[in-house]
mmCIF file of C-alpha atoms in Angstrom:
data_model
loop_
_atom_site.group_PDB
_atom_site.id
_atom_site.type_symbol
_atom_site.label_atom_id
_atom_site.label_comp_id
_atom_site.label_asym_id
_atom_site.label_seq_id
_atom_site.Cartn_x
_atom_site.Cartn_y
_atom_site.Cartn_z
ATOM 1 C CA UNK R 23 26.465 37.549 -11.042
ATOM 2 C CA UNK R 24 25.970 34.004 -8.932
ATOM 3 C CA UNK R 25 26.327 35.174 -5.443
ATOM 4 C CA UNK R 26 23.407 33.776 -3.733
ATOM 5 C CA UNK R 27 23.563 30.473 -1.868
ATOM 6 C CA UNK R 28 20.778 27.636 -1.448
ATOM 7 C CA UNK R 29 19.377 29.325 1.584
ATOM 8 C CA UNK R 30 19.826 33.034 0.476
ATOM 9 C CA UNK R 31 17.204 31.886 -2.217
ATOM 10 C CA UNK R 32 15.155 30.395 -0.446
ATOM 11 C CA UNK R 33 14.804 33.088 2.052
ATOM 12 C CA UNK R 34 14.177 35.737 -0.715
ATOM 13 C CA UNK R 35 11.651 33.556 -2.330
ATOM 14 C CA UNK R 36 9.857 31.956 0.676
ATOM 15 C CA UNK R 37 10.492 28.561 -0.361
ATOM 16 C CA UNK R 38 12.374 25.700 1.403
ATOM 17 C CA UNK R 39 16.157 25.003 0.498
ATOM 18 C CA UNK R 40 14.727 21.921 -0.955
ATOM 19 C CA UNK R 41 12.529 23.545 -2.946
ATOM 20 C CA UNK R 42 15.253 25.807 -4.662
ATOM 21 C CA UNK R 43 17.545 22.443 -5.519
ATOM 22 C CA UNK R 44 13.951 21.033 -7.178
ATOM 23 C CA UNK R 45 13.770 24.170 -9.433
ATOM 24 C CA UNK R 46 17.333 23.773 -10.664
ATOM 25 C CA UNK R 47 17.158 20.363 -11.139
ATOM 26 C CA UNK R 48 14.055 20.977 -13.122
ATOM 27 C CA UNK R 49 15.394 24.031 -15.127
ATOM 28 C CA UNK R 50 13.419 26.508 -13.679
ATOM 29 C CA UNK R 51 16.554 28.504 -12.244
ATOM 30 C CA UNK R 52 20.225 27.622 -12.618
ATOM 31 C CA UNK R 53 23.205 27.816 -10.629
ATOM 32 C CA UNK R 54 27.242 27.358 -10.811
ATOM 33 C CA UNK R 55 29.016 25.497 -8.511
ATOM 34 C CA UNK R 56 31.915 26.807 -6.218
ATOM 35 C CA UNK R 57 35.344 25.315 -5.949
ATOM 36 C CA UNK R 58 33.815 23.839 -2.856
ATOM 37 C CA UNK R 59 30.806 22.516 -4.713
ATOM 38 C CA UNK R 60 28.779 25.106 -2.996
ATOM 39 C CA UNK R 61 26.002 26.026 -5.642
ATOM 40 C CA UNK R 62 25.573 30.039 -6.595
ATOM 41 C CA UNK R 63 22.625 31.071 -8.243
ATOM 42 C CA UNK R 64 22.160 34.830 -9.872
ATOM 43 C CA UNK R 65 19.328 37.286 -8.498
ATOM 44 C CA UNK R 66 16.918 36.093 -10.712
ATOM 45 C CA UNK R 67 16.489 33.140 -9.411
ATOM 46 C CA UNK R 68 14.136 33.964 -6.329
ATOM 47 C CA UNK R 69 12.478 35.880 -8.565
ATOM 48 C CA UNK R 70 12.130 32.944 -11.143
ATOM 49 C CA UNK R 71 11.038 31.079 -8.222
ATOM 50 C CA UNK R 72 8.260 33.539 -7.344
ATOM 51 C CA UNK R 73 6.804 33.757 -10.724
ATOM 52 C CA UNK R 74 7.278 29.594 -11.278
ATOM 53 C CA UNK R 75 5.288 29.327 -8.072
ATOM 54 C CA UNK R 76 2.245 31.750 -9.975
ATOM 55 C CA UNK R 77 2.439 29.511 -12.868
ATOM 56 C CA UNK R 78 1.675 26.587 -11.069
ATOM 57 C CA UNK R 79 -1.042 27.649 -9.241
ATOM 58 C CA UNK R 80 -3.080 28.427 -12.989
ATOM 59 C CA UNK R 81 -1.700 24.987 -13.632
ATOM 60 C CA UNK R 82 1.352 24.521 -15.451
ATOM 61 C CA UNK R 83 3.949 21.962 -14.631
ATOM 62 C CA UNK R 84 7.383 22.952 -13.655
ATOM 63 C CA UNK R 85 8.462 21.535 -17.181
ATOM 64 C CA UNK R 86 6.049 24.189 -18.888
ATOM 65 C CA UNK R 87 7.073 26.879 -16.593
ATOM 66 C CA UNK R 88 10.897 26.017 -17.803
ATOM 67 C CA UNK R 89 10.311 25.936 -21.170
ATOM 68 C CA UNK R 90 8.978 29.709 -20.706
ATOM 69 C CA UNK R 91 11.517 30.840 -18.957
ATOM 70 C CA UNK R 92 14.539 28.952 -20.887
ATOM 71 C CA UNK R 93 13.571 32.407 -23.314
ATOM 72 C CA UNK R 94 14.718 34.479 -20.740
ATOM 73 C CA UNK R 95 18.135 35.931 -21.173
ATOM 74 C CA UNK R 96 20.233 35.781 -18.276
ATOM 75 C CA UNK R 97 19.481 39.217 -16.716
ATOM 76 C CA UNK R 98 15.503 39.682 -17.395
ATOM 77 C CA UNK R 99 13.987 42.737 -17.914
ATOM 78 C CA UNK R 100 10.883 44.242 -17.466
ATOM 79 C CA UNK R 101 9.875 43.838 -20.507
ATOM 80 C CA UNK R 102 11.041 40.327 -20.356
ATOM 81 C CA UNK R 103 8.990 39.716 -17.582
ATOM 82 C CA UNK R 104 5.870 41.468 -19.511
ATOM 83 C CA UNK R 105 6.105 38.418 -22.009
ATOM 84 C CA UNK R 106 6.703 36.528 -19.466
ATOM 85 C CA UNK R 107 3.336 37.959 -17.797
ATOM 86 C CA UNK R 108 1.694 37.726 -21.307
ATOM 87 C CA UNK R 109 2.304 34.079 -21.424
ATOM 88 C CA UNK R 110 0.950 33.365 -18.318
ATOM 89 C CA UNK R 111 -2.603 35.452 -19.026
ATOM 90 C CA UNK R 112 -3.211 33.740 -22.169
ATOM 91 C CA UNK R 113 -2.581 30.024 -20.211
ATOM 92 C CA UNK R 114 -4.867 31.234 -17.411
ATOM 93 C CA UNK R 115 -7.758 32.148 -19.607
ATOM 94 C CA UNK R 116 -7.330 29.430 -21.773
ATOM 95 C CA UNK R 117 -7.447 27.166 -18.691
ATOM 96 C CA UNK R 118 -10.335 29.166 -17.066
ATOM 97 C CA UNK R 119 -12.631 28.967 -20.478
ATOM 98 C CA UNK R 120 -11.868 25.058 -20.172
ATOM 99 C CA UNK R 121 -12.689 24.324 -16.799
ATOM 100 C CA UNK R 122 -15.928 26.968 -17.138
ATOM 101 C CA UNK R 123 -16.459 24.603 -19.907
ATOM 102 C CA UNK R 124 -16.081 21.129 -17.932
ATOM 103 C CA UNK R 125 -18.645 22.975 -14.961
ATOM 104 C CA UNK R 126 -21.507 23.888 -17.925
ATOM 105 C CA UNK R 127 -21.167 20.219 -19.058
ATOM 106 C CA UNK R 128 -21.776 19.114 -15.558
ATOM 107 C CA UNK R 129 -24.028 20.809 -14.891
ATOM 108 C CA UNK R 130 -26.147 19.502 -18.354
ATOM 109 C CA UNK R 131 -28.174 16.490 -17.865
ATOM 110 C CA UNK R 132 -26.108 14.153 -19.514
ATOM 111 C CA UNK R 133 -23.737 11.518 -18.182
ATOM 112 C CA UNK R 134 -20.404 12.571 -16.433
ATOM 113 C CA UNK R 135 -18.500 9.807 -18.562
ATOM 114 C CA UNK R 136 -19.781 11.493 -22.242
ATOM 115 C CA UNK R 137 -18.086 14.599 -21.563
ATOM 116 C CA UNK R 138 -15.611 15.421 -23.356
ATOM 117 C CA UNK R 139 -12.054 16.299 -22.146
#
């Protein structure tokens, strides 16, 4: 049910009212408008925005992080959230073998501009 305003969001998600109109605009969460064009979102959304905020940090865009989400049915469950979770492990890792990767070949004697990337 879209109940929650632009500021009970961000409140529940610790994120600035601007932040929560960036993750709609980007697909990330979604709301309706009101008859006064007040935007509701559902109470996934902080949530979504909590999780989005995880994702970034190991590295994903917001575009990525939408992409997971958009197969999220409207009311997630946890076991939506576990593939959700799943997702997110198996980006992490593959990220952290990379970069572990990128610091051995550093730390090689050959030139920084031969590495490959």
């Amino acid at each position: 049910m879209f109940t929650r305003s632009v500021s009970d969001v961000a409140a529940e998600s610790g994120v600035a009212p601007s932040a929560v109109r960036f993750y709609e605009q980007h697909g990330v969460i979604t709301a309706i408008r009101t008859a006064g064009d007040q935007r509701r979102f559902d109470e996934s959304a902080a949530c979504r925005i909590r999780v989005a905020k995880v994702a970034q940090r190991v590295g994903l865009t917001v575009r990525e992080i939408a992409d997971i989400f958009a197969a999220l049915p409207a009311d997630p469950q946890p076991a939506d959230w576990g593939r959700v979770a799943t997702t997110l492990i198996a980006e992490a890792e593959s990220r952290t073998a990379a970069l572990k990767s990128y610091l051995n070949d550093m730390r090689g004697s050959g030139r920084l501009c031969e590495i490959d990337v």
